PDB file of C-alpha atoms in Angstrom:
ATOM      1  CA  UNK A   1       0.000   0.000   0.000  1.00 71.00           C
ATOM      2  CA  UNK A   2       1.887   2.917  -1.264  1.00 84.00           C
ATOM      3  CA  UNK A   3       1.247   6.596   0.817  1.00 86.00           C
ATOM      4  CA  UNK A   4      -1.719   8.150  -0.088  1.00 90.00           C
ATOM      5  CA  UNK A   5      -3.267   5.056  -0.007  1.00 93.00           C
ATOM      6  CA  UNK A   6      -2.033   4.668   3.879  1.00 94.00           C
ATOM      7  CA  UNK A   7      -3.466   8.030   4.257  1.00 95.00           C
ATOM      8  CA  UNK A   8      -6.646   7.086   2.713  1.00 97.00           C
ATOM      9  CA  UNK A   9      -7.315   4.410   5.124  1.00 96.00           C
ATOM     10  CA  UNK A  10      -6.218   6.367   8.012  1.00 96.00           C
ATOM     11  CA  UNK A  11      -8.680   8.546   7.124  1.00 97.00           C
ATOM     12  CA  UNK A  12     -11.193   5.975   6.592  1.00 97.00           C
ATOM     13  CA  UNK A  13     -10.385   4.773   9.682  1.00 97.00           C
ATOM     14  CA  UNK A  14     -10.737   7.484  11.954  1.00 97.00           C
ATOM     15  CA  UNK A  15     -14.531   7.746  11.233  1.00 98.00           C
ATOM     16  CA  UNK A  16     -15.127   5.172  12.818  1.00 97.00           C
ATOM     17  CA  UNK A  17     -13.725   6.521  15.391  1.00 97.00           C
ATOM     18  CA  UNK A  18     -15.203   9.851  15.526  1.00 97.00           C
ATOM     19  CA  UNK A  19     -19.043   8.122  14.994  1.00 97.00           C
ATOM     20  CA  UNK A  20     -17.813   6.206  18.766  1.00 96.00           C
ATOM     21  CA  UNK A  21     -16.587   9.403  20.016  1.00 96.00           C
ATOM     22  CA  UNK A  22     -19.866  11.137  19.274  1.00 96.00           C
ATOM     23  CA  UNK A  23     -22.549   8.606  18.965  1.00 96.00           C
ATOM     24  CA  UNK A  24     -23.488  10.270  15.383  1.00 97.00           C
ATOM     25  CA  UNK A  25     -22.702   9.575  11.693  1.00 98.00           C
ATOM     26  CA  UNK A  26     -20.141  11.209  10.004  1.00 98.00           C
ATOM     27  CA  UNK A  27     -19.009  11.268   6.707  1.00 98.00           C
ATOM     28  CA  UNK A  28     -16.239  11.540   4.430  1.00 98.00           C
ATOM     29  CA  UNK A  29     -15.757  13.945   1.247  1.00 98.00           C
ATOM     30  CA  UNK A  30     -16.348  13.063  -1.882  1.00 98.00           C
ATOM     31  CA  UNK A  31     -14.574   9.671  -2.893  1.00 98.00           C
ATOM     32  CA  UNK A  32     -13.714   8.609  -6.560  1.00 97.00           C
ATOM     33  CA  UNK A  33     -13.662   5.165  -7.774  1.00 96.00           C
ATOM     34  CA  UNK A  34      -9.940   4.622  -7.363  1.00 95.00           C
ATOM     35  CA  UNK A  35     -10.054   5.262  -3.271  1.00 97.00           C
ATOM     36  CA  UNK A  36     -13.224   3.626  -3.046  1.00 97.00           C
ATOM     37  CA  UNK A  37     -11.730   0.405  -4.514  1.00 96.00           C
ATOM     38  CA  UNK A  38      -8.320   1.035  -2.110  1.00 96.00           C
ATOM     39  CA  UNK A  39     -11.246   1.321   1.006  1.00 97.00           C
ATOM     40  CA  UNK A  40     -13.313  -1.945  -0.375  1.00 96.00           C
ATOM     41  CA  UNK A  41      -9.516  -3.561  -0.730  1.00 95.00           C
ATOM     42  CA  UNK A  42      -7.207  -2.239   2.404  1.00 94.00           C
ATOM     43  CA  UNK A  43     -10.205  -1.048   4.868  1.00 96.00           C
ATOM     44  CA  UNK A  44     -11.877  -3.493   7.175  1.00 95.00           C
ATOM     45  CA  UNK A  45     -14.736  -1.763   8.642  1.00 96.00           C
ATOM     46  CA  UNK A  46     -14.752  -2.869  12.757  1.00 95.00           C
ATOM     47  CA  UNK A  47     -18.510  -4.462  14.254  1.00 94.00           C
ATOM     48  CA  UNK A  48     -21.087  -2.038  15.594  1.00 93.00           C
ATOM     49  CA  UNK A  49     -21.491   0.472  12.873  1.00 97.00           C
ATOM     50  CA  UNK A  50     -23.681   0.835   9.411  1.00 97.00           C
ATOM     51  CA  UNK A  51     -21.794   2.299   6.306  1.00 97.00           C
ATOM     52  CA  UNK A  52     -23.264   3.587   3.339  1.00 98.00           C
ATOM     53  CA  UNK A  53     -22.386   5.026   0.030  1.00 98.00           C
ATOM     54  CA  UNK A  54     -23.579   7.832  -1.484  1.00 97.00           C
ATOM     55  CA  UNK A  55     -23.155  10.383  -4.285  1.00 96.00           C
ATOM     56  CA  UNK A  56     -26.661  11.710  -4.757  1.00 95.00           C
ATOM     57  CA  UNK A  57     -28.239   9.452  -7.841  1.00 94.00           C
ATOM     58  CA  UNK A  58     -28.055   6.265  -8.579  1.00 89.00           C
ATOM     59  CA  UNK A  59     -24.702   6.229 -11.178  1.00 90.00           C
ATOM     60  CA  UNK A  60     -23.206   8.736  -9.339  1.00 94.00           C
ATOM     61  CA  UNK A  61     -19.461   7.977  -9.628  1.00 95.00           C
ATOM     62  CA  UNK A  62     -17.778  10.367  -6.743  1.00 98.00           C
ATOM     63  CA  UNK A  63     -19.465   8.777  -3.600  1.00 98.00           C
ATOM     64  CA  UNK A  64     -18.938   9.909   0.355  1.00 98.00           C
ATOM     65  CA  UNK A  65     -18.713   7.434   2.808  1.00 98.00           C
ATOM     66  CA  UNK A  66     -21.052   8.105   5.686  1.00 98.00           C
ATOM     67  CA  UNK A  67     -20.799   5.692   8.933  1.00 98.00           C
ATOM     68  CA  UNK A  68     -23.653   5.325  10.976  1.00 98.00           C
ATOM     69  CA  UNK A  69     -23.644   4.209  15.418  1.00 97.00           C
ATOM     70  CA  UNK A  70     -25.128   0.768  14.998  1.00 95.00           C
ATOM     71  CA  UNK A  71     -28.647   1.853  15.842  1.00 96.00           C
ATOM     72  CA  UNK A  72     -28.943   4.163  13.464  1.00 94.00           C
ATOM     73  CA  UNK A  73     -30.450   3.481   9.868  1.00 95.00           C
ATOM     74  CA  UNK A  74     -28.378   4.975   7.531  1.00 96.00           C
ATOM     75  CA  UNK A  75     -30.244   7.699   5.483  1.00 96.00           C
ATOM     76  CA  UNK A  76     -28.768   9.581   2.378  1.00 94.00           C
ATOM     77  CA  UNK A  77     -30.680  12.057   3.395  1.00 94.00           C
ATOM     78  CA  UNK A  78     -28.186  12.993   6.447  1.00 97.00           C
ATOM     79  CA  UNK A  79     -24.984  13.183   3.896  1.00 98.00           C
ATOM     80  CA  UNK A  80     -23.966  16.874   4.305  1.00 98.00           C
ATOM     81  CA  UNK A  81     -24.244  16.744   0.379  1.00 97.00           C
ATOM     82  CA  UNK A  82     -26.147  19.762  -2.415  1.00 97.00           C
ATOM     83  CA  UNK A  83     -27.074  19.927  -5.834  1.00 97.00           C
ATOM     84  CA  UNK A  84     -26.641  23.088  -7.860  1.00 97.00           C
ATOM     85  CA  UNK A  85     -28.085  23.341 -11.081  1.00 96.00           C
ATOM     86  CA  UNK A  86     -25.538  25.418 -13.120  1.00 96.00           C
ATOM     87  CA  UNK A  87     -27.807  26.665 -16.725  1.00 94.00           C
ATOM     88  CA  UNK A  88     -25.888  28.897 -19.042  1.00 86.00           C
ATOM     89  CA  UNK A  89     -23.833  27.461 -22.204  1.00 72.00           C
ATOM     90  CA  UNK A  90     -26.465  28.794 -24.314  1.00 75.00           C
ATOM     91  CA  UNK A  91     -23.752  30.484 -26.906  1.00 81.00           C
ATOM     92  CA  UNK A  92     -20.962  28.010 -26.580  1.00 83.00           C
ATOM     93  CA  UNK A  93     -22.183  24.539 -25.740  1.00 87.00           C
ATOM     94  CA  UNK A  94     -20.179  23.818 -22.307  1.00 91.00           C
ATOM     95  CA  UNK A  95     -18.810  20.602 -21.614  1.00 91.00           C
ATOM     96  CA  UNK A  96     -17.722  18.835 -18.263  1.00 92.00           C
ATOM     97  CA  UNK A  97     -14.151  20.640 -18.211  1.00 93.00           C
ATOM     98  CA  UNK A  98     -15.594  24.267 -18.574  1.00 94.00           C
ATOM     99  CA  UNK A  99     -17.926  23.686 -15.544  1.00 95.00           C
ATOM    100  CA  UNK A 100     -14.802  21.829 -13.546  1.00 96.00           C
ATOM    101  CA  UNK A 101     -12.123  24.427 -14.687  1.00 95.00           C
ATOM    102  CA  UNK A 102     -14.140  27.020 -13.356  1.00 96.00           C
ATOM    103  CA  UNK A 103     -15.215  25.821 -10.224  1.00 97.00           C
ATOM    104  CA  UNK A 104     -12.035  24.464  -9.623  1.00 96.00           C
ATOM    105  CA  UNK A 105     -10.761  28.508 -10.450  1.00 96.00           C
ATOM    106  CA  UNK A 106     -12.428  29.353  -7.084  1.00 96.00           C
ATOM    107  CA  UNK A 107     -10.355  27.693  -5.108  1.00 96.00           C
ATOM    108  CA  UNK A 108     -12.751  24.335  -4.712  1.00 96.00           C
ATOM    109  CA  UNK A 109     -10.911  21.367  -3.443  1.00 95.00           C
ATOM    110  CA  UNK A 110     -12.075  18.543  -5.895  1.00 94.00           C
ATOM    111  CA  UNK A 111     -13.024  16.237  -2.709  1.00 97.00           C
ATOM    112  CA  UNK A 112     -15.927  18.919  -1.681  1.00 98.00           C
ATOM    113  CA  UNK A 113     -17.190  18.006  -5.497  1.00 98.00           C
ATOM    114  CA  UNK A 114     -19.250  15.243  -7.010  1.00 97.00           C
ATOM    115  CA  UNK A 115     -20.012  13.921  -9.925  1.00 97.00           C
ATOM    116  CA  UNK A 116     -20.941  16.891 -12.980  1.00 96.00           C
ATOM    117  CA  UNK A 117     -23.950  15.645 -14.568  1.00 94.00           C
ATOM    118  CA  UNK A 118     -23.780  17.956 -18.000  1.00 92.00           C
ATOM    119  CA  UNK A 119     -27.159  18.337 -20.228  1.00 88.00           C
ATOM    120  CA  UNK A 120     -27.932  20.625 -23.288  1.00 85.00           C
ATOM    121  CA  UNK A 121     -27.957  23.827 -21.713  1.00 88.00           C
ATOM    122  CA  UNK A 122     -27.523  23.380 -17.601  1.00 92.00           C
ATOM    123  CA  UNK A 123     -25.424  20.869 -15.547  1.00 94.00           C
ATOM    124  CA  UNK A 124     -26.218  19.233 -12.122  1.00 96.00           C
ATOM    125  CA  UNK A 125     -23.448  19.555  -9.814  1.00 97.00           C
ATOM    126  CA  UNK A 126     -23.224  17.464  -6.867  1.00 97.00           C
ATOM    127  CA  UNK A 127     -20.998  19.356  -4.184  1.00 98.00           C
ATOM    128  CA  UNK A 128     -20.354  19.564  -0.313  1.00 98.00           C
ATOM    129  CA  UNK A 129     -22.891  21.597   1.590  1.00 97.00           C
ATOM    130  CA  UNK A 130     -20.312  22.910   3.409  1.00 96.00           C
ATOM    131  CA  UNK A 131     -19.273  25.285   0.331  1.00 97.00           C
ATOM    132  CA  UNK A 132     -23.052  25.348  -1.490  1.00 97.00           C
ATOM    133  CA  UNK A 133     -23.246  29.185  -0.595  1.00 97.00           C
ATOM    134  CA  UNK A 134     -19.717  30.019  -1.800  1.00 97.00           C
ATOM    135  CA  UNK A 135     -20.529  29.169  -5.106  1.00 97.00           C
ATOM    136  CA  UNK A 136     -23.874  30.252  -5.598  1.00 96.00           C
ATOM    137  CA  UNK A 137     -22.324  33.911  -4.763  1.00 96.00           C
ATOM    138  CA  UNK A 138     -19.524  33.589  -6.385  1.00 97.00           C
ATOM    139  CA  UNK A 139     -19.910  31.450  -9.740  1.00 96.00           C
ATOM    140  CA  UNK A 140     -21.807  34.212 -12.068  1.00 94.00           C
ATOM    141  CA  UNK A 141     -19.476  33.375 -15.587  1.00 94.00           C
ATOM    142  CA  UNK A 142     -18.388  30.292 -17.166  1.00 93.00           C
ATOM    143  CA  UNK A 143     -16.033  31.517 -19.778  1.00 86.00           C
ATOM    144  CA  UNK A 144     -17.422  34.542 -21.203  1.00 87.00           C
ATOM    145  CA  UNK A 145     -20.898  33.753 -20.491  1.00 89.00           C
ATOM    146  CA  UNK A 146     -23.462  34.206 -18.080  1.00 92.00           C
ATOM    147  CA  UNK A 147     -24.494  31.343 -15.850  1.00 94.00           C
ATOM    148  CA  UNK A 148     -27.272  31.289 -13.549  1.00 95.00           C
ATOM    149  CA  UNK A 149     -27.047  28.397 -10.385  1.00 97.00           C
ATOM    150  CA  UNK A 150     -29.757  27.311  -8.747  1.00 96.00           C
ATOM    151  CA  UNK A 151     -29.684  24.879  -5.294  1.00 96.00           C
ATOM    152  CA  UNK A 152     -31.945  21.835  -6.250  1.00 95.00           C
ATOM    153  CA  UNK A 153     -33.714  21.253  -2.454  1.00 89.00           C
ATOM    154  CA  UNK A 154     -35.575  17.649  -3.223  1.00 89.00           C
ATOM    155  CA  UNK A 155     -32.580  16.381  -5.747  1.00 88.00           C
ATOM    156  CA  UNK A 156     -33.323  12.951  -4.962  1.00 84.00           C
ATOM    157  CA  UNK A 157     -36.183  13.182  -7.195  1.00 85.00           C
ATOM    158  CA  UNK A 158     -34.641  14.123  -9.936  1.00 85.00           C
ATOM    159  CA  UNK A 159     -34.116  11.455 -12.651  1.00 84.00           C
ATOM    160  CA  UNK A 160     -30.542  11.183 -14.039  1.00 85.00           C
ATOM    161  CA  UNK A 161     -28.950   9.038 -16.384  1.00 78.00           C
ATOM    162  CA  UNK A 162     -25.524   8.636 -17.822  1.00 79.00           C
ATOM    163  CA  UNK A 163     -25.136   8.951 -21.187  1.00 83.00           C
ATOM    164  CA  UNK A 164     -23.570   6.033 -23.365  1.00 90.00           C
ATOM    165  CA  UNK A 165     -22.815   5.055 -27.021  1.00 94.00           C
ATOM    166  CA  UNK A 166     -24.015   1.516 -27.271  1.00 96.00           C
ATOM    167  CA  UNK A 167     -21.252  -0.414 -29.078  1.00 96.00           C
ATOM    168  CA  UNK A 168     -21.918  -4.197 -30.650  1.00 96.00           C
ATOM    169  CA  UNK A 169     -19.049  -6.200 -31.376  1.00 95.00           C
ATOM    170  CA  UNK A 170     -17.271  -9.413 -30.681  1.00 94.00           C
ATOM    171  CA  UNK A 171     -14.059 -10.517 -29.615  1.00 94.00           C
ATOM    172  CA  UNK A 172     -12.440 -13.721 -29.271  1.00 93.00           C
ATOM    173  CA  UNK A 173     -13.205 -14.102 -25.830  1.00 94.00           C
ATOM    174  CA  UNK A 174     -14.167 -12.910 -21.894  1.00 95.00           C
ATOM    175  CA  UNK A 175     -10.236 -12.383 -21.486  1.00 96.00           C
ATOM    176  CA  UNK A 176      -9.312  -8.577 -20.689  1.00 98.00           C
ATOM    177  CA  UNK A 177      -6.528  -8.768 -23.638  1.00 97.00           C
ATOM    178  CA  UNK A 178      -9.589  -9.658 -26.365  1.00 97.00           C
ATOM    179  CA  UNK A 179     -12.284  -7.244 -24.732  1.00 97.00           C
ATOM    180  CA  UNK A 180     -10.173  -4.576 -24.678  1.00 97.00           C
ATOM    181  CA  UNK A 181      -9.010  -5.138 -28.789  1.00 97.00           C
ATOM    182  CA  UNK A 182     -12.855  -5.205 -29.211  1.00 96.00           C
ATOM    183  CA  UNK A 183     -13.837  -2.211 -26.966  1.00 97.00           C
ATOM    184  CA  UNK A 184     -10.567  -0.232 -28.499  1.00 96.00           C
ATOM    185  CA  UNK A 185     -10.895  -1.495 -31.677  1.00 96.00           C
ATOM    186  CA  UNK A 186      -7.380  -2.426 -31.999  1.00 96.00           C
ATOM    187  CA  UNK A 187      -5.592  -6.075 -32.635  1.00 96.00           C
ATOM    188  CA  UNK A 188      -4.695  -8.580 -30.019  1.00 93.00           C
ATOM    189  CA  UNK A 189      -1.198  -7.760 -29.662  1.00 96.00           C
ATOM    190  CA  UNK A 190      -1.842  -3.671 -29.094  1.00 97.00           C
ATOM    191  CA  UNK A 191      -4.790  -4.375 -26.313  1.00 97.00           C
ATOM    192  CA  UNK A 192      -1.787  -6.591 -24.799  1.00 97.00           C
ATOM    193  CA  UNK A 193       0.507  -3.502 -25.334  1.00 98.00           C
ATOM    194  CA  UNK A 194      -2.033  -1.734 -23.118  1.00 98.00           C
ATOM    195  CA  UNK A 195      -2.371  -4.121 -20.323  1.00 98.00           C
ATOM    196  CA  UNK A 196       1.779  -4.522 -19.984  1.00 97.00           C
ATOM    197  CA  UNK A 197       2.016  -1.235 -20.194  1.00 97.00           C
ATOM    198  CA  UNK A 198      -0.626  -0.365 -17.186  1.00 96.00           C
ATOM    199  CA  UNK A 199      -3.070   1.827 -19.552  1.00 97.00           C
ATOM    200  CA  UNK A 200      -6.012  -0.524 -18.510  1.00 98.00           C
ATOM    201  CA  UNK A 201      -8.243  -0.718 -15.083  1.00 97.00           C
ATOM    202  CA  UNK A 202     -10.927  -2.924 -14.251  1.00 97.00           C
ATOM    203  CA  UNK A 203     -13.293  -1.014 -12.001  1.00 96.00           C
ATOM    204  CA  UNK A 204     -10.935   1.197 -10.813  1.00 95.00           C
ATOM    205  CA  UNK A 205      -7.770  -1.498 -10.157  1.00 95.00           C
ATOM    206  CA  UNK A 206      -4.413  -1.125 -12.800  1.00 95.00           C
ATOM    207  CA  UNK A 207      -4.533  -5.544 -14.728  1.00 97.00           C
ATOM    208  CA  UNK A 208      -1.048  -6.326 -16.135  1.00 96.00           C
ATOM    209  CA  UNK A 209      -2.330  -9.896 -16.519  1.00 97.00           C
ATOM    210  CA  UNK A 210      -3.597 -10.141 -20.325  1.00 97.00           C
ATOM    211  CA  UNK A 211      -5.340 -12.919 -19.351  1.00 97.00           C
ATOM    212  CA  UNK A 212      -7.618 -11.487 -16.504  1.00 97.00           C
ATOM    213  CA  UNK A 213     -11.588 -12.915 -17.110  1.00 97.00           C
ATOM    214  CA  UNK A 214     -13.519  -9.731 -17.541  1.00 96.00           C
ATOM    215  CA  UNK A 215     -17.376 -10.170 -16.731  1.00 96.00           C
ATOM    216  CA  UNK A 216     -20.714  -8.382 -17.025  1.00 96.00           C
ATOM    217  CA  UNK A 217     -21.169  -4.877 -15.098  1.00 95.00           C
ATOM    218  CA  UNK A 218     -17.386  -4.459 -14.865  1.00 97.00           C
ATOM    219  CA  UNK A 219     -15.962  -0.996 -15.855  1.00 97.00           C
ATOM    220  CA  UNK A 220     -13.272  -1.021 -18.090  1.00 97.00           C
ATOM    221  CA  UNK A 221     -10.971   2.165 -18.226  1.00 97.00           C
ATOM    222  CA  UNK A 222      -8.187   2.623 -21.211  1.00 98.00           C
ATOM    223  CA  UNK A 223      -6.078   5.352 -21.264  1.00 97.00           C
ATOM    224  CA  UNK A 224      -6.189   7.104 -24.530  1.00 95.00           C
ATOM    225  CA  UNK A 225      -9.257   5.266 -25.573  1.00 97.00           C
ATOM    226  CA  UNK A 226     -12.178   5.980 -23.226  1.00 95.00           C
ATOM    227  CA  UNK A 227     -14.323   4.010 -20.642  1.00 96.00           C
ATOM    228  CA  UNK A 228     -16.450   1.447 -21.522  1.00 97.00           C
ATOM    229  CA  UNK A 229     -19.275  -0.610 -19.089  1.00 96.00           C
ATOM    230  CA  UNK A 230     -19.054  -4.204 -19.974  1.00 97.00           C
ATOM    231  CA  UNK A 231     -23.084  -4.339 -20.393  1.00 96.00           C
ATOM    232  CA  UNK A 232     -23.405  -8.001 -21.548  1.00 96.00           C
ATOM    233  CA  UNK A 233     -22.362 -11.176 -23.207  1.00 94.00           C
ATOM    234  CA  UNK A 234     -24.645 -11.917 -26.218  1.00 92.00           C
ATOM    235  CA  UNK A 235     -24.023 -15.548 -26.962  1.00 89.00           C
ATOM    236  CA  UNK A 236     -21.562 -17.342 -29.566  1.00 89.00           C
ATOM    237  CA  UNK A 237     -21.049 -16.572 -33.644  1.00 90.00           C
ATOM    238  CA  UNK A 238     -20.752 -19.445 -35.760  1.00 89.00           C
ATOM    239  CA  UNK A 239     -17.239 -18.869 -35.665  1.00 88.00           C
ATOM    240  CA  UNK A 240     -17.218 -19.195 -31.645  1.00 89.00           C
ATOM    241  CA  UNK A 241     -16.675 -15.859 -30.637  1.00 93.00           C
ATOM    242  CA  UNK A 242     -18.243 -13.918 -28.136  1.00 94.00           C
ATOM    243  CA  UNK A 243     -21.223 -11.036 -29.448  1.00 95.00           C
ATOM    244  CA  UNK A 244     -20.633  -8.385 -26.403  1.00 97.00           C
ATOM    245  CA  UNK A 245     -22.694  -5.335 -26.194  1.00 97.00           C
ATOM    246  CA  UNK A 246     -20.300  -2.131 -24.866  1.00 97.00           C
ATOM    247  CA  UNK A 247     -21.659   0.964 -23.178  1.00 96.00           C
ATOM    248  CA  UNK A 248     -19.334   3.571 -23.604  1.00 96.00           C
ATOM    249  CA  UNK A 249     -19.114   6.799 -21.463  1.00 90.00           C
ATOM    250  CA  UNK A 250     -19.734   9.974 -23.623  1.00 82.00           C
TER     251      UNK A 250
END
């Protein structure tokens, strides 16, 4: 476990704590997928608490951790967690790294931020409550145009999906080396380039081994290429390989 990660699970770690110190839940910032799979790997979580995950919606990518004394239910309600909806980009359509950049530009630390839903027009942005009111005061311009933000109070019931080309393909196998020539498009011995080379993770975790079984609901990251949910295995061709259906993030 190299440092940050030892600092992650301190971290982790010492909520625990702080729920038996206080007899309440507490929570965590905002975790992405890479220390969430270091605290599912390194962290054991002691008897006598409740954990939960949450980043706001169901696909919600940047979750915080919030640990609960043992007779509490845990609620996402209690997360100390907004929603803004950011609507401007009416000009210059703006994409996930205008609204990020110029958060970020305020001095935002990107663990008080969640996952940037973007839309035609407006994004949802999931953030700490801690700093809702600093931005709503303070975040008037996204580039050179005009933004209005708005807190969402009941954001639970908004509906929000992820947005996906569907790719349909096949590949020689389940192996990681032949899903990610079919995902990439690229031959065998590239996608094996990839995986030596560490340019590929499997929800969230660096595979060197070209030979690693990939299955259904698995994430598949590759650097340079994009990130792809493994959404199913479709049956054999005639020719005994594997139809796979691909859902790749836009």
């Amino acid at each position: 476990m190299d440092h940050n990660d030892k600092l992650l699970a301190a971290r982790t770690e010492d909520l625990f704590s702080l729920c038996e110190k206080y007899s309440s839940p507490v929570f965590s910032d905002f975790l992405d997928g890479a220390e969430q799979a270091v605290i599912h790997d390194k962290v054991i979580f002691p008897f006598g608490y409740n954990v939960m995950y949450s980043g706001g919606f169901d696909e919600a990518e940047k979750k915080m951790l919030g640990v609960f004394p043992e007779w509490t239910e845990p609620d996402a309600l209690e997360f100390p967690m907004s929603c803004l909806k950011i609507e401007g980009g009416f000009t210059k359509k703006l994409n996930h790294r205008d609204y990020l950049g110029t958060i970020m530009s305020l001095g935002i630390a990107q663990s008080k931020l969640g996952d940037i839903v973007v839309n035609d027009g407006f994004a949802y942005v999931f953030l700490h409550s801690d700093i809702t009111g600093y931005i709503k005061d303070n975040l008037h311009k996204i580039g050179n145009q005009g933004v209005s933000v708005t807190e969402i109070t009941n954001f639970g019931d908004i509906k929000i999906e992820r947005k996906y080309k569907t790719i349909g393909t096949v590949c020689a196998s389940g192996r990681l080396d032949a899903v990610v020539g079919a995902a990439a498009n690229v031959s065998r011995q590239i996608s094996s380039g990839l995986i030596n080379g560490g340019k590929v993770k499997v929800n969230h975790r660096e595979i060197t081994k070209v030979s690693e079984p990939v299955k259904e609901g698995d994430l598949l990251s590759i650097r340079g290429y994009g990130r792809f949910l493994i959404h199913s295995f479709d049956g054999e061709t005639r020719k005994n390989r594997l139809h796979i259906t691909l859902k790749q993030y836009i």
